[in-house]
Structure formats: structure tokens, C-alpha cells
Short mmCIF file of C-alpha atoms (C1' of nucleotides) in Angstrom, two decimals:
data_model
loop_
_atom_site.label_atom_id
_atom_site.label_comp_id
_atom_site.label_asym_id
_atom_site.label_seq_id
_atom_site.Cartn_x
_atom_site.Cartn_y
_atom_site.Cartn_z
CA UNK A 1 40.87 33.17 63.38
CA UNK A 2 42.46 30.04 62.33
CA UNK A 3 44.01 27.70 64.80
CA UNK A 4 47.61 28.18 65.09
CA UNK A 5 49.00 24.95 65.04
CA UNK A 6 52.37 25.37 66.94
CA UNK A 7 54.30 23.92 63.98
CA UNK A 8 56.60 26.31 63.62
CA UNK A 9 58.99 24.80 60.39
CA UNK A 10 62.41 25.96 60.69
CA UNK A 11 63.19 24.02 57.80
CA UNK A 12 60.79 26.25 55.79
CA UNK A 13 61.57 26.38 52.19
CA UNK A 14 60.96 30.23 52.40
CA UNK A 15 62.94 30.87 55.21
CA UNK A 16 65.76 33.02 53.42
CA UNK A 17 62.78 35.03 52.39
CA UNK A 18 61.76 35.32 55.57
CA UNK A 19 64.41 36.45 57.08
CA UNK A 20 65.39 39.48 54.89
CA UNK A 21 61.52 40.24 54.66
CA UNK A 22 62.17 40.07 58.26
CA UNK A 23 64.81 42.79 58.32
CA UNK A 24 62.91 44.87 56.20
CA UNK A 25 60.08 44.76 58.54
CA UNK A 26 62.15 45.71 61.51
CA UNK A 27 63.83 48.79 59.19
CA UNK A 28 60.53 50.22 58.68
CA UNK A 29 59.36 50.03 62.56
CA UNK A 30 62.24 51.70 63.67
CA UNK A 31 61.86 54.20 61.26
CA UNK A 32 58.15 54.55 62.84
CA UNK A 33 56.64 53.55 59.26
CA UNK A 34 53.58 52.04 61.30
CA UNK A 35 51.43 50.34 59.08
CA UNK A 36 54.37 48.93 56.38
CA UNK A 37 55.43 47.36 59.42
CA UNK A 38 52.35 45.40 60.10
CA UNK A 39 51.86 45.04 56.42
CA UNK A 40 54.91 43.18 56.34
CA UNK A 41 54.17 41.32 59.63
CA UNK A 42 51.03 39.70 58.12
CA UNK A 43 53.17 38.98 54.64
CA UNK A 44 55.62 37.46 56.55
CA UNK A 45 53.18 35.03 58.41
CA UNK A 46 51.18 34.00 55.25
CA UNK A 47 54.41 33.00 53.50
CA UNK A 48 55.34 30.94 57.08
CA UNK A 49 52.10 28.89 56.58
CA UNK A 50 53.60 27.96 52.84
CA UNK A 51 55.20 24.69 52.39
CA UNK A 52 56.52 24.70 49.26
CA UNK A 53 59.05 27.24 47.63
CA UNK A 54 57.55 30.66 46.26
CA UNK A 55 59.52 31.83 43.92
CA UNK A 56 57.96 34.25 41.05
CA UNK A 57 55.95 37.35 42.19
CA UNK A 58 52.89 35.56 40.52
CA UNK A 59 52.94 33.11 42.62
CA UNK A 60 53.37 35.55 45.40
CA UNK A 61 50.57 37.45 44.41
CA UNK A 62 48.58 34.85 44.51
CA UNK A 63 48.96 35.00 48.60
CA UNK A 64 46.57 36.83 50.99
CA UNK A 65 48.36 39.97 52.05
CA UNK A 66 50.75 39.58 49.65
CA UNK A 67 50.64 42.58 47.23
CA UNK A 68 52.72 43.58 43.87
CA UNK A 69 55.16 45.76 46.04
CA UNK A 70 56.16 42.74 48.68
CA UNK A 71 55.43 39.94 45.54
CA UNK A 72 58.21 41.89 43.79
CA UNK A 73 61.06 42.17 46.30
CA UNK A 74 59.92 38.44 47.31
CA UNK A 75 61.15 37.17 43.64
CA UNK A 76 64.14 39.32 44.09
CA UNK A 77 65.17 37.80 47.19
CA UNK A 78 64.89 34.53 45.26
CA UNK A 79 66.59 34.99 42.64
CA UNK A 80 69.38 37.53 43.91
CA UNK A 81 69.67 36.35 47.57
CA UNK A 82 69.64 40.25 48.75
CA UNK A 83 66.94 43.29 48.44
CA UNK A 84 68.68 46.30 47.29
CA UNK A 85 66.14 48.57 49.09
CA UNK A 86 67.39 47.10 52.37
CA UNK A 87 70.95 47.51 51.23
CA UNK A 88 69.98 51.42 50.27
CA UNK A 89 69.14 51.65 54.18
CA UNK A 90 72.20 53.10 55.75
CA UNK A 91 73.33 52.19 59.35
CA UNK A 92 74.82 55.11 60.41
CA UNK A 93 75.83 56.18 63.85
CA UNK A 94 72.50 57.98 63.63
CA UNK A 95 70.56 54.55 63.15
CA UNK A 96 72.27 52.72 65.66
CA UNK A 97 71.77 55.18 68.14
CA UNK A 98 67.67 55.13 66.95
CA UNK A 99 67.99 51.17 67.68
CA UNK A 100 69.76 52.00 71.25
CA UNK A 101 67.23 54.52 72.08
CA UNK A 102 63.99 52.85 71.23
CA UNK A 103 65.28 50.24 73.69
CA UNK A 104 64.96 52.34 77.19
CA UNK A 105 61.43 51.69 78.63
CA UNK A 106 59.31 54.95 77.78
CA UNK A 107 61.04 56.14 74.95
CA UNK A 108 59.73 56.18 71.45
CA UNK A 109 60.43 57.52 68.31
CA UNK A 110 58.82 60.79 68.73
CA UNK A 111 61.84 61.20 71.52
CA UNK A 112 64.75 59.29 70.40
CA UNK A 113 64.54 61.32 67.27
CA UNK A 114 64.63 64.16 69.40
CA UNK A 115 67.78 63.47 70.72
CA UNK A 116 69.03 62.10 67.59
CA UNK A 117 68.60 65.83 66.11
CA UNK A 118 70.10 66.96 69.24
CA UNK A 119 73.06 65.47 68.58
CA UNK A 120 73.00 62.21 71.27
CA UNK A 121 74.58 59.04 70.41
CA UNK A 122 75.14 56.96 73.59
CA UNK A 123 73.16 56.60 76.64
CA UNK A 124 76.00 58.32 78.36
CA UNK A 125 75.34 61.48 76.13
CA UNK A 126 71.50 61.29 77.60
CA UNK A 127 72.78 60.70 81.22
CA UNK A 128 74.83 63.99 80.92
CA UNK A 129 73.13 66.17 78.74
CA UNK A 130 69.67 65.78 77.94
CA UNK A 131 66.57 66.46 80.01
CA UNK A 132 65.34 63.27 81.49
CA UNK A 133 62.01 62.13 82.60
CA UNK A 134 61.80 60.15 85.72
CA UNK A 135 61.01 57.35 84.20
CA UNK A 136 63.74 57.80 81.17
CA UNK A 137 66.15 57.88 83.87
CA UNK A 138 64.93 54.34 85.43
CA UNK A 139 64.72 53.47 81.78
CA UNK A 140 68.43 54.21 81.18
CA UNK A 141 69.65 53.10 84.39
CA UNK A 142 67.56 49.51 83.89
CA UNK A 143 67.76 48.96 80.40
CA UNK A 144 70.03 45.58 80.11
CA UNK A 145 67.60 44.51 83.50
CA UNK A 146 64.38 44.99 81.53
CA UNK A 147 65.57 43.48 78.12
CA UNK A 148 66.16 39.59 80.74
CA UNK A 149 63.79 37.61 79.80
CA UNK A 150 62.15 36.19 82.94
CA UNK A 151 61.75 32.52 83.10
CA UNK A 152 58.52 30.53 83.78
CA UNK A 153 59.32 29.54 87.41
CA UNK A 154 60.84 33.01 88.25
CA UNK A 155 57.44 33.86 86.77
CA UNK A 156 55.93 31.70 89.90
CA UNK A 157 58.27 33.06 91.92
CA UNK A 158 57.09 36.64 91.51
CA UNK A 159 53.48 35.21 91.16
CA UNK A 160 53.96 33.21 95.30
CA UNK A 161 55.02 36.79 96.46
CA UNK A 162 52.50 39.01 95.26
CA UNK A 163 49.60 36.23 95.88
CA UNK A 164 51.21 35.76 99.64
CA UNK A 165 51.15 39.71 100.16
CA UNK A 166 48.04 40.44 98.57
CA UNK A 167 45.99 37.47 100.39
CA UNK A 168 47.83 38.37 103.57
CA UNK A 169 45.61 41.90 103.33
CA UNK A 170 42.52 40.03 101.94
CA UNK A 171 42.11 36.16 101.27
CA UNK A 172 39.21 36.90 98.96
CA UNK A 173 41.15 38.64 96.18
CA UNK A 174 42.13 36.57 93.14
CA UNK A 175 45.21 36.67 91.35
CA UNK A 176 46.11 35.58 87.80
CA UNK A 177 49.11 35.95 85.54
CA UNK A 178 48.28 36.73 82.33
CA UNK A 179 50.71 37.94 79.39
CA UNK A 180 52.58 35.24 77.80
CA UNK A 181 53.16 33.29 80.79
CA UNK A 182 49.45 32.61 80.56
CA UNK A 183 49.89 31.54 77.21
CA UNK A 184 52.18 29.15 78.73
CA UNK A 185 55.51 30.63 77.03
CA UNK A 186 58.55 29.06 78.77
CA UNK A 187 60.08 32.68 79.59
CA UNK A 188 58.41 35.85 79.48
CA UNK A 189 59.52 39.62 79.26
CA UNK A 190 57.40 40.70 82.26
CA UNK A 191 55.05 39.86 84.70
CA UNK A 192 50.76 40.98 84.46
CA UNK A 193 48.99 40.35 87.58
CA UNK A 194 45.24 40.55 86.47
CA UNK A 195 43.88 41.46 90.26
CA UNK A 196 40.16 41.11 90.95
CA UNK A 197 37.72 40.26 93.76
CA UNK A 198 33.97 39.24 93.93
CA UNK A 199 31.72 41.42 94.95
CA UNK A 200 33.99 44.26 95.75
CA UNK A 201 33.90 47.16 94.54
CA UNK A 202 37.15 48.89 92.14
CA UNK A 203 36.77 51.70 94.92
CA UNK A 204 37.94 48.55 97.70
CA UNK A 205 40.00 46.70 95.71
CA UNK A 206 42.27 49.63 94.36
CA UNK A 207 42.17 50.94 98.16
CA UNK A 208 43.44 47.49 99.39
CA UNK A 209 46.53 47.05 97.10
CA UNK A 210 47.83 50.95 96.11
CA UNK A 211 47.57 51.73 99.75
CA UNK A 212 48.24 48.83 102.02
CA UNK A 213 50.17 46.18 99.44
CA UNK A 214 52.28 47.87 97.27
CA UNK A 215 53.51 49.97 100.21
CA UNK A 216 54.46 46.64 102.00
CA UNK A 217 56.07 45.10 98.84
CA UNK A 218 58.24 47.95 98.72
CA UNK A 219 59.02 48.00 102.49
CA UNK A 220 60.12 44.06 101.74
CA UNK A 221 61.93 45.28 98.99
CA UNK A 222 60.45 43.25 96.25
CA UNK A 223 59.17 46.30 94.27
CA UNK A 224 61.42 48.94 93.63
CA UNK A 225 59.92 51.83 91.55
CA UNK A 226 56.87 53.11 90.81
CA UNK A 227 56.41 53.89 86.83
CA UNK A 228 52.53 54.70 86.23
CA UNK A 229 49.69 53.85 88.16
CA UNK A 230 46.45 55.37 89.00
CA UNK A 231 45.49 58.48 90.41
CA UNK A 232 42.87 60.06 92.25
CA UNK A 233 41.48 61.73 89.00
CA UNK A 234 41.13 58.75 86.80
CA UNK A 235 39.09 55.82 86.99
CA UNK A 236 42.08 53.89 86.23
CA UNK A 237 43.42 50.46 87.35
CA UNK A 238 46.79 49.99 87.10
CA UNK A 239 49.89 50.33 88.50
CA UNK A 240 53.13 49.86 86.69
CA UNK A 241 56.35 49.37 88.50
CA UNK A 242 59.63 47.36 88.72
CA UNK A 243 60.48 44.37 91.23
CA UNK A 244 63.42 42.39 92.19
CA UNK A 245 63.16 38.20 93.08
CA UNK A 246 65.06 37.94 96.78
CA UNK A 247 68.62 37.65 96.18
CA UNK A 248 68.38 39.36 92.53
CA UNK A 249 70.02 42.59 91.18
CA UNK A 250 67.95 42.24 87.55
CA UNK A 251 65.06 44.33 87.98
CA UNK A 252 61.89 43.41 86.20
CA UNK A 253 58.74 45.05 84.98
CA UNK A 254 55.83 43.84 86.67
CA UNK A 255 52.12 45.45 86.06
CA UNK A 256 49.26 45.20 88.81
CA UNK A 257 45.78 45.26 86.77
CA UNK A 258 42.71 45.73 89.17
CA UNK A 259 39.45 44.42 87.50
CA UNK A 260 35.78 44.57 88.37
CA UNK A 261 34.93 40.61 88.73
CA UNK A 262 32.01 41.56 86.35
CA UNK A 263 34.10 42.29 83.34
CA UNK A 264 37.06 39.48 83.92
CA UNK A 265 36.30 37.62 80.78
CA UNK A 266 37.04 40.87 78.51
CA UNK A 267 40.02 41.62 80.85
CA UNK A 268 41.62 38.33 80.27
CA UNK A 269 41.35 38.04 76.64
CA UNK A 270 42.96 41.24 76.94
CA UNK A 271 45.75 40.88 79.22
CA UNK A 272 46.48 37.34 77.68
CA UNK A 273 47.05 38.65 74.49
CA UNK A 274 49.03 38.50 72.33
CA UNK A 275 48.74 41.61 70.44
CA UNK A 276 48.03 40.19 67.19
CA UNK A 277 45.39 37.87 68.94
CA UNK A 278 43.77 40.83 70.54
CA UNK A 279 44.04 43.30 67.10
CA UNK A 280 42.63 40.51 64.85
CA UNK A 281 39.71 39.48 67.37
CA UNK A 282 38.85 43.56 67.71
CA UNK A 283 38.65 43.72 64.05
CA UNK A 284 36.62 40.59 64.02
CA UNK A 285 34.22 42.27 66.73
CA UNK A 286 33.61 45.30 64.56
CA UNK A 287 33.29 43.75 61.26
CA UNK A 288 30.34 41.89 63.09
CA UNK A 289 29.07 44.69 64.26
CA UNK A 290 30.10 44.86 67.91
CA UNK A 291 33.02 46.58 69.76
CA UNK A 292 35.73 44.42 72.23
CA UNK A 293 37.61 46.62 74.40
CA UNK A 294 38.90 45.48 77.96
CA UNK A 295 35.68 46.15 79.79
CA UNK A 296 33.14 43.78 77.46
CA UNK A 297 32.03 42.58 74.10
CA UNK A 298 29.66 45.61 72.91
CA UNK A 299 27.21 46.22 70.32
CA UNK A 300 28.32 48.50 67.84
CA UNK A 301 28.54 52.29 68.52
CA UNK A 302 27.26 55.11 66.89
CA UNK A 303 30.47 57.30 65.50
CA UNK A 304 30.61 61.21 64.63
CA UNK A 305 32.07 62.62 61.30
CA UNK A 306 35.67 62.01 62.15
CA UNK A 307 34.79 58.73 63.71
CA UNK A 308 34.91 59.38 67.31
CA UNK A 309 32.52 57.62 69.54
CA UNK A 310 28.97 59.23 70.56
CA UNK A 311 27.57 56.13 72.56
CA UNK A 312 29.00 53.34 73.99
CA UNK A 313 26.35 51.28 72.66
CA UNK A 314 24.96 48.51 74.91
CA UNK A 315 26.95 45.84 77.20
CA UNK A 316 26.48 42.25 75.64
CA UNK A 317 29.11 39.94 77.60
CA UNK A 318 31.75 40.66 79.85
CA UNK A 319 32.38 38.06 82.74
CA UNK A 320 33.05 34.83 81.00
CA UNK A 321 35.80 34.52 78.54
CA UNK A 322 34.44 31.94 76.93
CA UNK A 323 30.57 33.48 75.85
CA UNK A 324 32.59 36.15 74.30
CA UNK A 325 34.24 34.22 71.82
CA UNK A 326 30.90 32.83 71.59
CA UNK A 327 29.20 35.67 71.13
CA UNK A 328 31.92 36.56 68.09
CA UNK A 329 31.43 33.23 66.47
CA UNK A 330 35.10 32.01 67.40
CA UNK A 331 35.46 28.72 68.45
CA UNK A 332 36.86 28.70 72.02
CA UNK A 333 40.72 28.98 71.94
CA UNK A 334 42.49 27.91 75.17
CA UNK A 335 45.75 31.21 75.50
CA UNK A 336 48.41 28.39 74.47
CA UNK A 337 46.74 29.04 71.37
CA UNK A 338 46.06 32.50 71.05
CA UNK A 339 50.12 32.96 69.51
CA UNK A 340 49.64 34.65 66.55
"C1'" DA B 1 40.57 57.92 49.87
"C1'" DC B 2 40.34 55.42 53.75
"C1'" DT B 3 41.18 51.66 57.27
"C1'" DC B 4 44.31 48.78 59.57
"C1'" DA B 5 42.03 48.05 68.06
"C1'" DG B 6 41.11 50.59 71.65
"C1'" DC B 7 42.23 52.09 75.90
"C1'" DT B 8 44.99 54.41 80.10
"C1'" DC B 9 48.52 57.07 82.00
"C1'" DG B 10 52.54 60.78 82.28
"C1'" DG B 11 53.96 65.09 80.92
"C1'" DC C 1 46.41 67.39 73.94
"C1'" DC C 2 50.24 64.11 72.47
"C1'" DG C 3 53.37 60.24 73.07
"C1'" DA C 4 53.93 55.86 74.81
"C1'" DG C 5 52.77 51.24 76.63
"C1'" DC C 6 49.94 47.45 76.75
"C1'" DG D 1 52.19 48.13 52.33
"C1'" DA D 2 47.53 45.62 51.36
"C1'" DG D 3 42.60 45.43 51.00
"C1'" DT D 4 38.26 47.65 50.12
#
DNA sequence: ACTCAGCTCGG
DNA sequence: CCGAGC
DNA sequence: GAGT
């Protein structure tokens, strides 16, 4: 929960370290080692916030998430320049193709390795002879498109259409962007519209944009394909698709999130992010003896043997962004700030 | 030995 | 139910 | 992989 101060040293003295640490971390996610990954995510930041030079594992040690394993391969990236474990990692044909795979949209690495044990190397080799999902196929066809980073006034750009469509319909529905535009990063790799209106119900509000918006943006060309969105069965409230500015071939993901006006404080501090924000504050919530989910700040519910949730305990804030953080003891963070 | 956030949607 | 995305 |  401490301030991040936006200072981000480029001339750190334990940037070398960093960076190998760094390459570590990213071996480990894409061999789906989940939690080395983050453990090595939160190393990594501690030893950013350092000014001076670590350079012994005791001194590592010393550091907050910093344990014996990571102190160790710190002092030997100090004092070697290289980490042999990394160099033991071999990039085979089968790891680049893991790397390619993990990039198309809906793919993880439950199925890339599938079709790494299947023999596939290249995105052509899916195209011709693997069994595709609908969206894998999109995901293929689209995956330079949705790897564009969208700049902050393309950002507006998508932000004027969807406002002008939507308020065409209904004048009374609000519209914010959240992600990391809201956070007020100069690009962005998609675009959240956080969709609400007062004193409407979800039944309305879902009615007015699945039926009578979307299917306009589309006939207008702006959106282009339909990836997930909410069915008759669930309660959900989303709808996940790709778009296209006027006068654009890149297509871009773009996510409609439809949100009771009573819970739009959770639901931004949700949808602004970013992850790390939203993990630490969660685990901040339930240390204190409460539960944060997208829907409201909760108090704590009662759990079965394995864990899983019996009650949903009782409703303590969910409408204003700020009482939440309140409510959690945070001071209030503004989402320029919320960059972990 | 156990946690590390918690949810929704497609298949 | 599981995998994946957010 | 680290913390409890």
C-alpha cells in the first residue's frame, strides 16, 4: 500500500540484476510456474525501490521478498554477470513456438502445450492442421492487430464512438474508460468501457446495449467480432469483442462492462486496475477481515473445509470508490497512482 | 503444509 | 467442470 | 519462490 512514486530510475544501480532476474521471471511464466513467477515479480520490485548496489546474498536477504534461493542467484549475477540456471533453459524450436503460441488471444498454456506435443510449430501449422476454436481462429488471424498498442487519443477516439452510439439509444447511460487509460497511461493495450446507468436496472441496461447498440456498432462497422459476452443463462455483464477506428485495418480488443450504479465504486477499482493494485488491495481486504470482489467491499465470509465460500457475508460499501479505500484503511489513491 | 484475489465466460 | 481472461 |  505504499505510494508509488512514479520515479522509475533507469539509472538503477541494480539494473543488470534486474534485468536477468527479469528473464528469469518471464522463463518461469511461460513455463506456467505460477507462483515463482509472482515470487520473482515482487523480488524484482523490492530491489527497484533500492538505491544503492546489492551485492552479497546477505545483503539480499536482508530485503522483503527476497529469500535465500533469489538472494543467491542475485550475488551470482553480481559477481558473474550471468545465472547459469537461465543459461540451463534451452530455447528450442519447442520454446519458441510456446512464446508464439501464448501470444494468440485465448490460448494458454494448457493449449499451446497441446499443440506443442502435437507436433505444431508455426501458426501456419495451427491454421492447417489443428482443431480451432472460433475464437483461436480470430486469435490467429488478429494476433500482430491485438499485440498494437493503442494510443491515448485513439483511446478517445474509440471512447467519442461508443459514448455517441450508446447516448444516441439512451442519454442517461454513463460511460467511463477504465484500464490503464484511466490510470492515465499514454497508450494502452485495449479499451474497458465500464457502462452503467442510475436507477436502471442490469435487466434495462444489458437490454439497451447487447440488443440495440452493439448491433448498430457492427452495422457501422466499428465492431467487428463478437468474443464472449453474456448470455441468457448467466447473470453476467460483459461483452468482449474487437473494433476497428474509421479508416483502420488494426483491429483492437475492446470490452463493454455493464454495472449496477449501486456497486460502481467496487467496479472501478476493479476495472482500473492494475492487477497488482487489485491482488494486493484483495489481500489487504481479507487480512482485515473483509472480502473485495467487483460487486463491494464485504465482511468476511464463512468458508467450508476446502475453503469454498458458504455465505457471502454482509454488503459494507459498494457505490463510492473512495469509502472503500476508507473502509480498508488506505489512504485514497487517485488510478495515476494505482501502478504497481 | 499451506497461501499467494476472485470472478465470469466458452467449450 | 476446466481453462482462460480480466 | 517467499512468508507464515
Amino acid at each position: 500500500m505504499e505510494k508509488h512514486t512514479g520515479t522509475e530510475d533507469e539509472s538503477n544501480p541494480n539494473a543488470r540484476t534486474i534485468e536477468v532476474l527479469k528473464q528469469m521471471m518471464d522463463y518461469y511464466d511461460r513455463t506456467n510456474e505460477h507462483w515463482k513467477t509472482i515470487a520473482y515479480r515482487k523480488a524484482i520490485a523490492a530491489l527497484k525501490k533500492r538505491t544503492r548496489k546489492i551485492t552479497t546474498k546477505e545483503e539480499a536477504l536482508a530485503i522483503p521478498f527476497i529469500g535465500s534461493r533469489l538472494a543467491g542467484k542475485i550475488e551470482e549475477i553480481v559477481f558473474t554477470n550471468r545465472l547459469r540456471r537461465l543459461e540451463n533453459t534451452n530455447f528450442d524450436s519447442a520454446d519458441i513456438a510456446l512464446q508464439l503460441f501464448l501470444k494468440i488471444y485465448g490460448v494458454g498454456h494448457s493449449q499451446a502445450s497441446l499443440w506443442i506435443n502435437q507436433g505444431h510449430r508455426t501458426l501456419n501449422d495451427l491454421l492447417t492442421k489443428a482443431t480451432l476454436t472460433t475464437n483461436q481462429k480470430i486469435g490467429i488471424e488478429h494476433i500482430d492487430d491485438f499485440a498494437t498498442r493503442i494510443p491515448r487519443d485513439e483511446v478517445e477516439h474509440h471512447g467519442r464512438i461508443v459514448r455517441n452510439a450508446i447516448h444516441k439509444e439512451d442519454p442517461a447511460i454513463e460511460i467511463t474508460i477504465g484500464g490503464s487509460c484511466r490510470r492515465g497511461a499514454p497508450d494502452s493495450g485495449d479499451v474497458d468501457f465500464i457502462i452503467t446507468k442510475p436507477d436502471a436496472s442490469m435487466e434495462t441496461l444489458r437490454t439497451i446495449i447487447l440488443d440495440t447498440v452493439i448491433p448498430s456498432l457492427f452495422q457501422h462497422h466499428y465492431l467487428r467480432h463478437a468474443l464472449a459476452s453474456s448470455t441468457a443463462r448467466s447473470d453476467g455483464s460483459k461483452w468482449h469483442g474487437c473494433a476497428t477506428l474509421p479508416g483502420s485495418k488494426i483491429w483492437h480488443r475492446i470490452d463493454f462492462l455493464l454495472v449496477p450504479h449501486a456497486e460502481m465504486g467496487a467496479a472501478l477499482i476493479y476495472f482500473t486496475g492494475n492487477d497488482i493494485f487489485n491482488r494486493s488491495i484483495r489481500l489487504l481486504a481479507s487480512r482485515k477481515g473483509m472480502r473485495l470482489n467487483q460487486r463491494g467491499l464485504w465482511t468476511d465470509v464463512l468458508r467450508g473445509g476446502k475453503r469454498e465460500r458458504m455465505t457471502q457475508g454482509a454488503l459494507l460499501e459498494s457505490r463510492d470508490e473512495r469509502k472503500i479505500f476508507g473502509l480498508l484503511g488506505v489512504p485514497w489513491r487517485p488510478p495515476e497512482h494505482r501502478v504497481c
